[in-house]
Amino acid sequence: ALADAVVHQHRLVVDTLVLALVTALAGTIGGALTAGVHHHFRFRGRGLLHLMLLSPLLLPPVAPAIALLELWGHNGFATRLLGWRSVPVYGFTGLVIAEVMTLLPLAHLMTLVGLSNLDGSLTDQARDMGASEARVLARIVLPGMRGALAGVFLLLVAHATVDIANPLALGGSYPVLSTRLREAAAGEGDMTAAGAYGLILLVICALAALAMPGRDHRPFQERLRRRRVPPTGVRDRALVAAAWALAAVEALPLVVCAAASVLAGVDSPRPTGRHYAELLTSGTARLAAADSLLVAAAAVVASTGIALAAVAVAPRA
C-alpha cells in the first residue's frame, strides 16, 4: 500500500508538498511583515492591529474557507453582487488563501518571539551611527532571524500538510493526502491504504521537525526596552498599510461568519429568533454545548500544565 501510494499516486504527494510549501512561504512572508511592523513602529491602533491578526484563533480552522465560500463561492455575496460566474476560490488558489489565513496568526506570533530575542541595542546603535533601515535589516535583523524564520516556515509546512478542514471545503479537483486518507478510511473502509497515507504525512512532518534549527533565547532580564519609531517615509507607511490590509483579511472570517449566521441564503428562509432559541433549548444542542465546554476545559488544563512543565524543565535540559 505504501509503495502504491508513493509510486502510482506520486502526484498526490507532490500536490500536497506544493500546497504546503507555497502556503508556508506566503505565510512566513506575511507573518514577518506584520510582526516587523508591530515590533518596530509606533502608530495609532497598534494593539487593534495585533488583535485583528489573532482573530482567526477564536474561530474553527474551517472558518476562512467558509468566509471565502460565502463571499466568492458559486452563490457567494460578492459573486452575485459583481455578476461574476467564475471565481478561482475552489482548488489550489482558494486552498492557498484559506491556509495562509488560517496559519498567519501562528507565523505572526512566532516571528514576534524571534524579534523579541534579538539584541535591540545593536539595531539602536546602528541607527544612531547613521545606518539606513535597509542596512540594519540586511546586516543585523535578517541574519539574527534566520533560525526563527526557518522554524516558522517548517512549522507552517507541517501544519499545511496535515490540514483537512480547508481541503474538504475548497479542495475541489485538487486532492491532497489528508483528504485522500479520509476517503480511504471513512468512504472506502480501506484502513491499509489510510495507514499508508498517514505514514507519508508523518514522515513529512517528522522531516520538518528534524530540520528545525535550535534557537538560543536570552534571559528576560537582559532584554532592553524597545525603541519604537513612528512611520515617517513612504516605505514605512506602505509597510504599515500592508500590515493593516493583512489584518483586515484575517478579521474577515469573523465578520463574514457572524453575518452569514443571521442572513438568509439564496434558497432558504430568513432565520428567526425561534430558530436560535431552539439551538439553546433542544436537548441535543445543549448536550453538544456541554460536551464542547467540557472538552475545551480539559484541553486547556492539560495543555497549560504540559506547557508549564516544559518551561520549567527547558532551562535545565
Short mmCIF file of C-alpha atoms in Angstrom, two decimals:
data_model
loop_
_atom_site.label_atom_id
_atom_site.label_comp_id
_atom_site.label_asym_id
_atom_site.label_seq_id
_atom_site.Cartn_x
_atom_site.Cartn_y
_atom_site.Cartn_z
CA ALA A 1 0.00 0.00 0.00
CA LEU A 2 2.85 2.38 0.79
CA ALA A 3 4.61 1.58 -2.48
CA ASP A 4 1.37 2.11 -4.38
CA ALA A 5 0.84 5.49 -2.75
CA VAL A 6 4.41 6.64 -3.44
CA VAL A 7 4.84 5.19 -6.95
CA HIS A 8 1.42 5.18 -8.55
CA GLN A 9 -0.04 8.15 -6.69
CA HIS A 10 3.08 10.28 -6.52
CA ARG A 11 1.13 13.20 -7.98
CA LEU A 12 -0.92 13.27 -4.77
CA VAL A 13 2.25 13.54 -2.69
CA VAL A 14 3.70 16.22 -4.98
CA ASP A 15 0.49 18.30 -4.91
CA THR A 16 0.41 18.10 -1.10
CA LEU A 17 4.02 19.26 -0.84
CA VAL A 18 3.48 22.09 -3.37
CA LEU A 19 0.46 23.34 -1.42
CA ALA A 20 2.37 23.14 1.87
CA LEU A 21 5.49 24.89 0.52
CA VAL A 22 3.57 27.73 -1.18
CA THR A 23 1.42 28.21 1.91
CA ALA A 24 4.46 28.20 4.20
CA LEU A 25 6.34 30.70 2.03
CA ALA A 26 3.41 33.11 1.80
CA GLY A 27 2.58 32.71 5.50
CA THR A 28 6.17 33.28 6.59
CA ILE A 29 6.45 36.44 4.47
CA GLY A 30 3.11 37.73 5.76
CA GLY A 31 3.93 36.89 9.37
CA ALA A 32 7.35 38.54 9.09
CA LEU A 33 5.76 41.69 7.64
CA THR A 34 3.05 42.02 10.29
CA ALA A 35 5.37 41.11 13.16
CA GLY A 36 8.04 43.52 11.92
CA VAL A 37 5.55 46.38 11.68
CA HIS A 38 4.10 45.62 15.11
CA HIS A 39 7.56 45.28 16.66
CA HIS A 40 9.31 48.27 15.08
CA PHE A 41 6.74 51.03 14.55
CA ARG A 42 4.69 53.13 16.93
CA PHE A 43 1.33 54.17 15.50
CA ARG A 44 -2.30 54.62 16.45
CA GLY A 45 -4.25 51.36 16.62
CA ARG A 46 -1.21 49.13 17.04
CA GLY A 47 -2.97 47.00 19.66
CA LEU A 48 -6.07 46.66 17.47
CA LEU A 49 -3.87 45.52 14.59
CA HIS A 50 -2.44 42.77 16.80
CA LEU A 51 -5.91 41.61 17.88
CA MET A 52 -7.20 41.57 14.31
CA LEU A 53 -4.26 39.42 13.24
CA LEU A 54 -5.01 36.94 16.03
CA SER A 55 -8.80 36.86 15.48
CA PRO A 56 -8.71 33.56 13.47
CA LEU A 57 -7.52 31.82 16.64
CA LEU A 58 -11.02 32.43 18.06
CA LEU A 59 -12.67 30.54 15.19
CA PRO A 60 -12.69 26.94 13.96
CA PRO A 61 -9.94 26.18 11.40
CA VAL A 62 -12.53 25.91 8.62
CA ALA A 63 -13.79 29.49 9.16
CA PRO A 64 -11.53 31.06 6.46
CA ALA A 65 -12.83 28.54 3.92
CA ILE A 66 -16.42 29.28 4.94
CA ALA A 67 -15.79 33.02 4.58
CA LEU A 68 -14.35 32.54 1.09
CA LEU A 69 -17.32 30.42 0.06
CA GLU A 70 -19.81 32.93 1.49
CA LEU A 71 -18.12 35.73 -0.45
CA TRP A 72 -16.76 34.13 -3.64
CA GLY A 73 -18.50 30.76 -3.92
CA HIS A 74 -20.98 29.93 -6.69
CA ASN A 75 -23.74 31.64 -4.68
CA GLY A 76 -21.49 33.96 -2.71
CA PHE A 77 -22.44 37.52 -1.87
CA ALA A 78 -19.60 39.15 -3.81
CA THR A 79 -20.09 36.79 -6.76
CA ARG A 80 -23.77 37.69 -7.08
CA LEU A 81 -23.14 41.38 -6.46
CA LEU A 82 -20.46 41.65 -9.16
CA GLY A 83 -22.13 39.23 -11.54
CA TRP A 84 -19.04 37.05 -11.84
CA ARG A 85 -19.65 33.44 -12.82
CA SER A 86 -16.18 32.02 -12.30
CA VAL A 87 -14.00 32.89 -9.31
CA PRO A 88 -10.90 30.76 -8.60
CA VAL A 89 -11.88 30.09 -4.99
CA TYR A 90 -12.05 26.32 -5.47
CA GLY A 91 -8.89 24.29 -5.97
CA PHE A 92 -5.30 25.36 -5.46
CA THR A 93 -5.78 29.14 -5.32
CA GLY A 94 -8.57 29.06 -2.78
CA LEU A 95 -6.73 26.47 -0.72
CA VAL A 96 -3.59 28.60 -0.50
CA ILE A 97 -5.59 31.68 0.53
CA ALA A 98 -7.54 29.75 3.19
CA GLU A 99 -4.42 28.03 4.53
CA VAL A 100 -2.50 31.30 4.77
CA MET A 101 -5.42 32.95 6.55
CA THR A 102 -5.52 30.03 9.00
CA LEU A 103 -1.77 29.91 9.70
CA LEU A 104 -0.83 33.62 9.57
CA PRO A 105 -1.58 34.18 13.31
CA LEU A 106 0.86 31.39 14.16
CA ALA A 107 3.53 32.88 11.90
CA HIS A 108 2.90 36.34 13.37
CA LEU A 109 3.29 35.15 16.97
CA MET A 110 6.39 33.04 16.31
CA THR A 111 8.10 35.86 14.41
CA LEU A 112 7.33 38.25 17.26
CA VAL A 113 9.06 35.82 19.63
CA GLY A 114 12.09 35.78 17.34
CA LEU A 115 12.18 39.57 17.13
CA SER A 116 11.93 39.87 20.91
CA ASN A 117 15.04 37.72 21.24
CA LEU A 118 17.12 40.00 19.02
CA ASP A 119 19.58 42.30 20.74
CA GLY A 120 17.79 45.62 20.40
CA SER A 121 20.88 47.57 21.44
CA LEU A 122 22.64 46.53 18.23
CA THR A 123 19.91 47.91 15.99
CA ASP A 124 19.61 51.09 18.04
CA GLN A 125 23.37 51.69 17.92
CA ALA A 126 23.44 51.04 14.18
CA ARG A 127 20.70 53.62 13.59
CA ASP A 128 22.44 56.12 15.88
CA MET A 129 25.60 55.71 13.79
CA GLY A 130 23.72 56.56 10.61
CA ALA A 131 22.89 53.13 9.17
CA SER A 132 19.79 53.11 6.99
CA GLU A 133 16.83 50.89 7.83
CA ALA A 134 17.59 48.72 4.81
CA ARG A 135 21.15 48.17 6.02
CA VAL A 136 20.00 47.41 9.56
CA LEU A 137 17.53 44.91 8.15
CA ALA A 138 20.07 43.24 5.86
CA ARG A 139 23.07 43.18 8.21
CA ILE A 140 21.53 42.72 11.68
CA VAL A 141 17.85 41.76 11.70
CA LEU A 142 17.67 39.12 8.97
CA PRO A 143 20.89 37.30 9.98
CA GLY A 144 19.65 37.20 13.55
CA MET A 145 16.21 35.99 12.45
CA ARG A 146 17.29 33.22 10.10
CA GLY A 147 16.65 30.47 12.64
CA ALA A 148 13.30 31.87 13.73
CA LEU A 149 12.07 32.36 10.16
CA ALA A 150 13.23 28.87 9.21
CA GLY A 151 11.33 27.48 12.19
CA VAL A 152 8.19 29.39 11.18
CA PHE A 153 8.46 28.13 7.60
CA LEU A 154 8.92 24.49 8.61
CA LEU A 155 6.12 24.60 11.19
CA LEU A 156 3.75 26.05 8.58
CA VAL A 157 4.79 23.31 6.15
CA ALA A 158 3.82 20.67 8.71
CA HIS A 159 0.51 22.34 9.55
CA ALA A 160 -0.48 22.85 5.91
CA THR A 161 0.47 19.27 5.07
CA VAL A 162 -1.86 17.65 7.59
CA ASP A 163 -4.73 20.16 7.50
CA ILE A 164 -8.01 18.60 6.40
CA ALA A 165 -10.63 21.29 7.13
CA ASN A 166 -9.79 23.67 4.28
CA PRO A 167 -9.13 20.94 1.66
CA LEU A 168 -12.51 19.37 2.41
CA ALA A 169 -14.25 22.71 1.92
CA LEU A 170 -12.29 24.14 -1.02
CA GLY A 171 -10.20 21.29 -2.46
CA GLY A 172 -12.45 20.56 -5.39
CA SER A 173 -10.32 18.93 -8.08
CA TYR A 174 -7.13 19.40 -6.04
CA PRO A 175 -6.94 16.37 -3.72
CA VAL A 176 -4.26 16.15 -1.05
CA LEU A 177 -3.04 13.37 1.22
CA SER A 178 -5.23 14.33 4.18
CA THR A 179 -8.49 14.22 2.19
CA ARG A 180 -7.41 11.02 0.44
CA LEU A 181 -6.72 9.46 3.84
CA ARG A 182 -10.21 10.36 4.97
CA GLU A 183 -11.77 8.95 1.81
CA ALA A 184 -9.86 5.67 2.19
CA ALA A 185 -10.75 5.29 5.87
CA ALA A 186 -14.33 6.60 6.02
CA GLY A 187 -15.56 6.17 2.45
CA GLU A 188 -13.84 3.01 1.23
CA GLY A 189 -13.08 1.26 4.51
CA ASP A 190 -9.52 0.60 3.32
CA MET A 191 -7.57 1.09 6.54
CA THR A 192 -4.39 -0.27 4.98
CA ALA A 193 -4.31 2.48 2.35
CA ALA A 194 -5.29 5.04 5.00
CA GLY A 195 -2.37 3.90 7.13
CA ALA A 196 -0.03 4.33 4.17
CA TYR A 197 -1.23 7.90 3.57
CA GLY A 198 -0.90 8.62 7.27
CA LEU A 199 2.65 7.29 7.30
CA ILE A 200 3.61 9.62 4.43
CA LEU A 201 2.14 12.58 6.32
CA LEU A 202 4.03 11.52 9.43
CA VAL A 203 7.32 11.33 7.51
CA ILE A 204 6.83 14.82 6.06
CA CYS A 205 6.08 16.30 9.48
CA ALA A 206 8.97 14.41 11.10
CA LEU A 207 11.41 15.72 8.49
CA ALA A 208 10.13 19.27 9.07
CA ALA A 209 10.58 18.83 12.83
CA LEU A 210 14.10 17.43 12.48
CA ALA A 211 15.09 20.28 10.16
CA MET A 212 14.03 22.98 12.61
CA PRO A 213 17.08 24.90 13.83
CA GLY A 214 17.77 25.37 17.52
CA ARG A 215 17.46 28.87 18.91
CA ASP A 216 19.25 30.42 21.86
CA HIS A 217 16.98 32.62 23.98
CA ARG A 218 18.44 35.31 26.15
CA PRO A 219 17.06 35.61 29.68
CA PHE A 220 14.19 38.03 30.00
CA GLN A 221 16.01 40.36 32.38
CA GLU A 222 18.74 41.03 29.80
CA ARG A 223 16.37 42.46 27.22
CA LEU A 224 16.32 46.18 26.72
CA ARG A 225 13.21 48.24 26.23
CA ARG A 226 12.41 48.54 22.53
CA ARG A 227 12.63 51.97 20.99
CA ARG A 228 9.78 52.04 18.52
CA VAL A 229 9.66 54.78 15.93
CA PRO A 230 6.70 56.30 14.11
CA PRO A 231 6.44 55.53 10.38
CA THR A 232 7.86 58.51 8.51
CA GLY A 233 8.70 57.84 4.86
CA VAL A 234 6.58 56.44 2.07
CA ARG A 235 8.08 52.98 2.53
CA ASP A 236 7.27 52.90 6.25
CA ARG A 237 3.69 53.96 5.64
CA ALA A 238 3.35 51.38 2.88
CA LEU A 239 4.52 48.65 5.26
CA VAL A 240 2.01 49.74 7.92
CA ALA A 241 -0.75 49.88 5.29
CA ALA A 242 0.15 46.37 4.11
CA ALA A 243 0.01 45.13 7.70
CA TRP A 244 -3.44 46.69 8.14
CA ALA A 245 -4.59 45.06 4.89
CA LEU A 246 -3.45 41.65 6.11
CA ALA A 247 -5.13 42.26 9.47
CA ALA A 248 -8.38 43.12 7.69
CA VAL A 249 -8.19 39.89 5.71
CA GLU A 250 -7.54 37.93 8.92
CA ALA A 251 -10.54 39.53 10.66
CA LEU A 252 -12.76 38.93 7.62
CA PRO A 253 -13.88 35.38 8.59
CA LEU A 254 -15.08 36.66 11.96
CA VAL A 255 -17.29 39.27 10.28
CA VAL A 256 -18.46 37.10 7.40
CA CYS A 257 -19.33 34.07 9.53
CA ALA A 258 -21.21 36.24 12.01
CA ALA A 259 -23.18 37.93 9.21
CA ALA A 260 -23.85 34.67 7.40
CA SER A 261 -25.40 33.18 10.55
CA VAL A 262 -28.22 35.73 10.55
CA LEU A 263 -28.70 36.50 6.84
CA ALA A 264 -30.93 34.44 4.59
CA GLY A 265 -29.40 32.23 1.93
CA VAL A 266 -30.42 32.12 -1.71
CA ASP A 267 -32.97 29.31 -1.32
CA SER A 268 -33.56 29.35 2.43
CA PRO A 269 -35.94 31.42 4.58
CA ARG A 270 -34.63 34.12 6.84
CA PRO A 271 -33.83 32.72 10.31
CA THR A 272 -35.95 33.98 13.17
CA GLY A 273 -35.45 34.22 16.90
CA ARG A 274 -37.22 30.88 17.30
CA HIS A 275 -34.50 29.11 15.31
CA TYR A 276 -31.81 30.44 17.63
CA ALA A 277 -33.89 29.70 20.72
CA GLU A 278 -34.16 26.06 19.61
CA LEU A 279 -30.38 25.85 19.48
CA LEU A 280 -30.28 26.72 23.19
CA THR A 281 -33.33 24.76 24.36
CA SER A 282 -33.21 21.48 22.43
CA GLY A 283 -31.69 18.58 24.31
CA THR A 284 -29.27 17.64 21.52
CA ALA A 285 -27.91 21.16 21.20
CA ARG A 286 -27.49 21.57 24.97
CA LEU A 287 -25.69 18.23 25.19
CA ALA A 288 -23.38 19.23 22.34
CA ALA A 289 -22.64 22.57 24.02
CA ALA A 290 -21.92 20.87 27.34
CA ASP A 291 -19.60 18.36 25.67
CA SER A 292 -17.80 21.13 23.81
CA LEU A 293 -17.22 23.12 27.00
CA LEU A 294 -16.07 20.01 28.86
CA VAL A 295 -13.58 19.07 26.13
CA ALA A 296 -12.32 22.67 25.91
CA ALA A 297 -11.81 22.92 29.66
CA ALA A 298 -9.94 19.61 29.80
CA ALA A 299 -7.77 20.57 26.83
CA VAL A 300 -6.89 23.97 28.32
CA VAL A 301 -5.95 22.49 31.69
CA ALA A 302 -3.90 19.69 30.13
CA SER A 303 -2.08 21.82 27.56
CA THR A 304 -1.34 24.58 30.08
CA GLY A 305 0.07 22.06 32.55
CA ILE A 306 2.26 20.48 29.88
CA ALA A 307 3.48 23.90 28.73
CA LEU A 308 4.36 24.96 32.28
CA ALA A 309 6.23 21.70 32.83
CA ALA A 310 8.14 22.17 29.57
CA VAL A 311 9.10 25.74 30.51
CA ALA A 312 10.23 24.62 33.95
CA VAL A 313 12.39 21.81 32.54
CA ALA A 314 13.74 23.64 29.45
CA PRO A 315 16.45 25.74 31.20
CA ARG A 316 17.94 22.58 32.69
CA ALA A 317 17.80 20.47 29.53
#
